Coordinates of C-alpha atoms in Angstrom, one line a residue:
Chain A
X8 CA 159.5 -107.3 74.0
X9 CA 160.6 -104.8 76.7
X10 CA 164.0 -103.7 77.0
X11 CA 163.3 -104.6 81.2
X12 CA 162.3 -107.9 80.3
X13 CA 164.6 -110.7 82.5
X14 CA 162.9 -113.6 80.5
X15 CA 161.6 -113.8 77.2
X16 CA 158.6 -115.7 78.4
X17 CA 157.9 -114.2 81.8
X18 CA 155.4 -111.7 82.5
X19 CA 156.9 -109.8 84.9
X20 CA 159.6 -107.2 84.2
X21 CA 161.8 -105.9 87.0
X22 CA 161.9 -102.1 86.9
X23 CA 165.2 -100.3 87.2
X24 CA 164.0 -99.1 90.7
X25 CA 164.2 -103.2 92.0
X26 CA 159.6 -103.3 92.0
X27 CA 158.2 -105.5 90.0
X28 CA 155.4 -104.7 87.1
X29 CA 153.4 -106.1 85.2
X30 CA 154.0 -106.7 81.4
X31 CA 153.5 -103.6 78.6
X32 CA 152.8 -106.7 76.4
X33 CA 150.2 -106.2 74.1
X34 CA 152.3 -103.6 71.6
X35 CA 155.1 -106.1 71.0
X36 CA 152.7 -109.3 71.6
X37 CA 152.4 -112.4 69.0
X38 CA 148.8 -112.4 69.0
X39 CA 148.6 -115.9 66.7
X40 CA 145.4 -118.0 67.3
X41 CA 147.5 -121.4 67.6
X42 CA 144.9 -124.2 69.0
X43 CA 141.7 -125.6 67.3
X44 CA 139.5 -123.7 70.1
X45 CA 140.8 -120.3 69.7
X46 CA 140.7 -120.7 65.4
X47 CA 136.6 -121.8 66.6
X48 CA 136.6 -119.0 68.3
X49 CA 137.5 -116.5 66.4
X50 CA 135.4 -117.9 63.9
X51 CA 132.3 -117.9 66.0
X52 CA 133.0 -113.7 66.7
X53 CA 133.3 -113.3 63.7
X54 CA 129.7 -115.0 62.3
X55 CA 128.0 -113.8 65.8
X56 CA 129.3 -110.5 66.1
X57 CA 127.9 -108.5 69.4
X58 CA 125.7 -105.6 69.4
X59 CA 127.5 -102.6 70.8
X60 CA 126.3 -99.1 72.3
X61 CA 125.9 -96.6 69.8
X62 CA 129.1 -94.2 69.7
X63 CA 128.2 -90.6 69.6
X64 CA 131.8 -89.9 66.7
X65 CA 131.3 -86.5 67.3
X66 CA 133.0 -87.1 70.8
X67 CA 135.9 -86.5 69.3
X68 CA 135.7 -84.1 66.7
X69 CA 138.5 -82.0 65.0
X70 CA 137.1 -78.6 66.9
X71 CA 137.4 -80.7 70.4
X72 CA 141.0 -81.6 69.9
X73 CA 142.0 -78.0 68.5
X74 CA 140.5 -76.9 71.6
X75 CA 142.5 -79.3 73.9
X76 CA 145.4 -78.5 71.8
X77 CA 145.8 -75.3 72.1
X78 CA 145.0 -75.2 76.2
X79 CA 147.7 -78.1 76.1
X80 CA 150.3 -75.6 74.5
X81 CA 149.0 -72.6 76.7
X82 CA 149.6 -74.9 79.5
X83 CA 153.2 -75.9 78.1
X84 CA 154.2 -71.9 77.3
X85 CA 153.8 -70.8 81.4
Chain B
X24 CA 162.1 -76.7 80.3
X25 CA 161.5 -78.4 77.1
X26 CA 158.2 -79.6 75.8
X27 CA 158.8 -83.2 76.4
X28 CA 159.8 -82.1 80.4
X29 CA 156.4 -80.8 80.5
X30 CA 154.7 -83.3 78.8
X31 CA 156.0 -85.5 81.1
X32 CA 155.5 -83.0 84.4
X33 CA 152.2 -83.2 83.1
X34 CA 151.6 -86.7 83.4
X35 CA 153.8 -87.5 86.3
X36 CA 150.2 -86.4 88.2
X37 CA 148.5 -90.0 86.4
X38 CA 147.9 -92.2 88.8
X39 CA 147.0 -95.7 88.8
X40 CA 147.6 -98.0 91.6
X41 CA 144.4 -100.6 90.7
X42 CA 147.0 -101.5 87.6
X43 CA 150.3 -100.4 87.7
X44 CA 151.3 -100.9 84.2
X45 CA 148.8 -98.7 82.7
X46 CA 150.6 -95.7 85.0
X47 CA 154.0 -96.9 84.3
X48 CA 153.2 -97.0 80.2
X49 CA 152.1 -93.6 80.4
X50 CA 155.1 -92.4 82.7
X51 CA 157.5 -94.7 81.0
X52 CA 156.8 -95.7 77.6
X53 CA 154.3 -93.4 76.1
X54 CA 156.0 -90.4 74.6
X55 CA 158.8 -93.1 73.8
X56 CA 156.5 -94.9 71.7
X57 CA 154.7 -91.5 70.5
X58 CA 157.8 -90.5 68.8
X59 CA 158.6 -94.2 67.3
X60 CA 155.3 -94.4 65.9
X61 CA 154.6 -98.0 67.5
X62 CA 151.4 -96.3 69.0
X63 CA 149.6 -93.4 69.8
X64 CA 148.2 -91.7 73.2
X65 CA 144.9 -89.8 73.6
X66 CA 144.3 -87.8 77.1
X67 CA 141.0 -87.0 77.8
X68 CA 140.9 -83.8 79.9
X69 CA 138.5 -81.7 81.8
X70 CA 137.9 -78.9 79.4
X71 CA 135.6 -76.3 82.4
X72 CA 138.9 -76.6 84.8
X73 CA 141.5 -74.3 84.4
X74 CA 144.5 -76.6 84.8
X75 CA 144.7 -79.5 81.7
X76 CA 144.1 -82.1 83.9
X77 CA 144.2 -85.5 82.6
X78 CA 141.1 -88.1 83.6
X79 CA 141.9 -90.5 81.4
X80 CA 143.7 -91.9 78.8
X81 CA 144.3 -94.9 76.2
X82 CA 146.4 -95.7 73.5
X83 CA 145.7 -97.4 70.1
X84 CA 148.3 -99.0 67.4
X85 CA 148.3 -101.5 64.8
X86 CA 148.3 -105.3 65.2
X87 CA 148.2 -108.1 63.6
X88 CA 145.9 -111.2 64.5
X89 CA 148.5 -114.6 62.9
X90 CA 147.0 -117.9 62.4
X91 CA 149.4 -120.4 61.5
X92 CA 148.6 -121.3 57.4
X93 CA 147.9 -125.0 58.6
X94 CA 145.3 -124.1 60.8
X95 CA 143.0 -122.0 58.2
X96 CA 141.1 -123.5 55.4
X97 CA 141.2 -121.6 52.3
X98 CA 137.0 -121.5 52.9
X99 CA 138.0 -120.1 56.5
X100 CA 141.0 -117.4 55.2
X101 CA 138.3 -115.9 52.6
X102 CA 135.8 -116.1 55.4
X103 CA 137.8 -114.2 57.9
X104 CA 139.6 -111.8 55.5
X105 CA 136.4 -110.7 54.0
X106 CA 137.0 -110.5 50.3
X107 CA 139.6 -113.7 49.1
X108 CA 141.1 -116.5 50.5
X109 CA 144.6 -115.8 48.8
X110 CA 146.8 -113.1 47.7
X111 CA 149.2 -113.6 44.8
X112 CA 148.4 -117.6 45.1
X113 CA 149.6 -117.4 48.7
X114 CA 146.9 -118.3 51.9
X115 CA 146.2 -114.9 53.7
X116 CA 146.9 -115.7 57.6
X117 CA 147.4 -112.0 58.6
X118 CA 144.6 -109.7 59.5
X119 CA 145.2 -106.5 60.6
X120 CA 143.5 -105.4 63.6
X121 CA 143.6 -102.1 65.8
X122 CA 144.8 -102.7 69.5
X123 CA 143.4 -100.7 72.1
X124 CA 147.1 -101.1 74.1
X125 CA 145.9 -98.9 77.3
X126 CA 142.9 -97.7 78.8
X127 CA 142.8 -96.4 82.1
X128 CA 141.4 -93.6 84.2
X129 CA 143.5 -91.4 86.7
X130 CA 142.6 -92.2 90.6
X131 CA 143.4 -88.4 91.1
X132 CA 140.1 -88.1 89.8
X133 CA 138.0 -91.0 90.4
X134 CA 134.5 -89.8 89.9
X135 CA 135.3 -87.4 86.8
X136 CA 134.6 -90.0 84.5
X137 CA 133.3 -93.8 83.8
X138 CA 135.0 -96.5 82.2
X139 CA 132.2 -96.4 79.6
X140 CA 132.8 -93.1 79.0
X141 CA 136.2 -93.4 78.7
X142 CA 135.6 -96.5 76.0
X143 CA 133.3 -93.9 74.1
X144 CA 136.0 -91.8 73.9
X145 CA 138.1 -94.6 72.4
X146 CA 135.9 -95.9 70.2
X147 CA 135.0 -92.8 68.5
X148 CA 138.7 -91.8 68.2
X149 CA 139.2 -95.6 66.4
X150 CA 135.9 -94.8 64.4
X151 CA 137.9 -91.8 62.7
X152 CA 141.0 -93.4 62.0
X153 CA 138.8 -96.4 60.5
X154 CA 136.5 -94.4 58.6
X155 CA 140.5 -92.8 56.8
X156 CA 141.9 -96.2 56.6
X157 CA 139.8 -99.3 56.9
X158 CA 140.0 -102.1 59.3
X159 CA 137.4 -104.4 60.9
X160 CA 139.3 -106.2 63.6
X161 CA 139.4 -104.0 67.3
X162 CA 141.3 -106.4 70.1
X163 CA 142.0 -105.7 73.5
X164 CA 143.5 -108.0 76.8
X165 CA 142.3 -107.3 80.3
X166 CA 142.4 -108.6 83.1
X167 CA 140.0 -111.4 83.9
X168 CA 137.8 -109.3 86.5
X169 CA 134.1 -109.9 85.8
X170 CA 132.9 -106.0 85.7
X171 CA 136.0 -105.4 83.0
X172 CA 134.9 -108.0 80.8
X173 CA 131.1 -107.0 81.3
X174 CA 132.2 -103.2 80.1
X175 CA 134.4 -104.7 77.0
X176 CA 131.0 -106.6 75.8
X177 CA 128.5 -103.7 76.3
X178 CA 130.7 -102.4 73.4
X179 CA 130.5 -105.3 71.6
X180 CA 133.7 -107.6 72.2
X181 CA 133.8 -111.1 73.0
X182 CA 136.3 -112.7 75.0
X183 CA 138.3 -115.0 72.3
X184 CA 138.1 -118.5 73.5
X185 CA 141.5 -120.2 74.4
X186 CA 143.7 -122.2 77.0
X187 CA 144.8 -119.1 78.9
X188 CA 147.8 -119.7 81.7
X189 CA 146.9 -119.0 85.1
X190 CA 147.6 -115.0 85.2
X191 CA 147.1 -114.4 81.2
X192 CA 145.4 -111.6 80.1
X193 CA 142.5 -112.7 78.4
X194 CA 142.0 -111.2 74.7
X195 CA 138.9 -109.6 73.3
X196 CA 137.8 -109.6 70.1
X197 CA 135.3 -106.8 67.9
X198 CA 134.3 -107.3 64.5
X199 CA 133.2 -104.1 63.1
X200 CA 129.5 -104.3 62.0
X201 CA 128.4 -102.8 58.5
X202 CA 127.0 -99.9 60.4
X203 CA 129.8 -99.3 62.0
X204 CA 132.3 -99.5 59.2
X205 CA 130.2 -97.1 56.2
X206 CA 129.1 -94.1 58.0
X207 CA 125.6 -93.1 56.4
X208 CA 125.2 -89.4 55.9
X209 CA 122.7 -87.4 53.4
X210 CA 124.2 -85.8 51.0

């Protein structure tokens, strides 16, 4: 729950700055499946799973990130 | 200036106004987070331009999808763990899951990159960590806008059926198919 948050069940925090937000909820979220339909549910994704695209892994490949790194710390040194 | 200053200098650029809390978690709570290990932040830059400018970005940690023990037949926990239904005589209930926390592109740069593109990147950074540690749950919440929920399912989630209040994010489920999980390579 956010440090912001004005109401343990509300979804809307109040910034420092008076503007309201909407909830970073889903790191600090319950996520239990507490009714019947959602148990189904889950259930059903489970036993039906969808096709997805194919991911190309090499996207992100160790060379990649070295790369981004070090422009990232040449970037950081000016 | 120290790092973090420029780390944040860097990101102060991110700009989001279609969702404002995926700009303010990057401004706000990322490198917060990053530092108490509660999640992790990927940027995904421009590599040709000479300034690291960021396009897009999401942010991954660990979750855990809870169904209370009364609600989950013994059939239904070995069913949804995978393997057993118990472990040391007690119901499992638990399942660990990756969340995809943020996801969002920078309206600095609108046309730099697509949403799908941007959920290739995720996926194949969640497909590493995976292929280290295991895991077969992904779950995400978005908004309930017809052409976010039509993107989520081309990658193979499913909107988890429920009473959601008026407002509620709706969650999305992704079971990680056997091809997905054991990656086939010749040796």
């Amino acid at each position: 729950m956010c440090d912001l948050c004005i109401n343990k069940k509300c979804k809307i925090y109040y910034t420092d700055k008076g503007g309201i937000r909407m909830a970073t909820s889903s790191f600090n979220k319950d996520f239990t499946l507490n009714t019947k339909k959602a148990v189904e549910s889950f259930e059903r994704i489970i036993s039906t799973p969808n096709k997805s695209i194919k991911i190309d892994k090499s996207l992100v490949s160790a060379e990649k990130e070295q790369r981004g790194e070090q422009k990232l710390k040449q970037i950081l040194s000016r | 200036m120290s790092n973090e200053s420029k780390a944040q200098e860097l990101i102060s650029v991110f700009l989001c106004e279609k969702d404002t809390d995926i700009e303010y978690f990057l401004k706000n709570r990322a490198i917060l987070f990053e530092k108490l290990g509660k999640s992790r932040t990927f940027f995904i830059y421009d590599e040709d331009a000479d300034e690291f400018n960021i396009l897009a970005y999401f942010t991954l940690a660990i979750q855990v999808l809870r169904i209370p023990e009364e609600m989950i037949s013994g059939r239904k926990a070995k069913f949804f763990d995978g393997f057993s239904s118990k472990i040391k005589g007690v119901k499992i209930t638990e399942f660990p899951s990756i969340l995809i926390g943020q996801l969002g592109k920078n309206e600095m740069y609108p046309d730099a990159i697509t949403g799908t593109e941007i959920m290739e990147y995720c996926l194949a950074k969640i497909f590493e960590g995976q292929l280290r540690l295991g895991g077969r749950i992904i779950m995400l919440e978005c908004k309930d806008i017809s052409y976010l929920i039509r993107l989520y399912e081309q990658f193979g989630f499913n909107v988890l059926e429920k009473d959601y209040e008026d407002g509620e994010l709706l969650q999305m489920l992704k079971i990680l198919e056997e091809d997905e999980i054991i990656e086939s390579k010749e040796i």
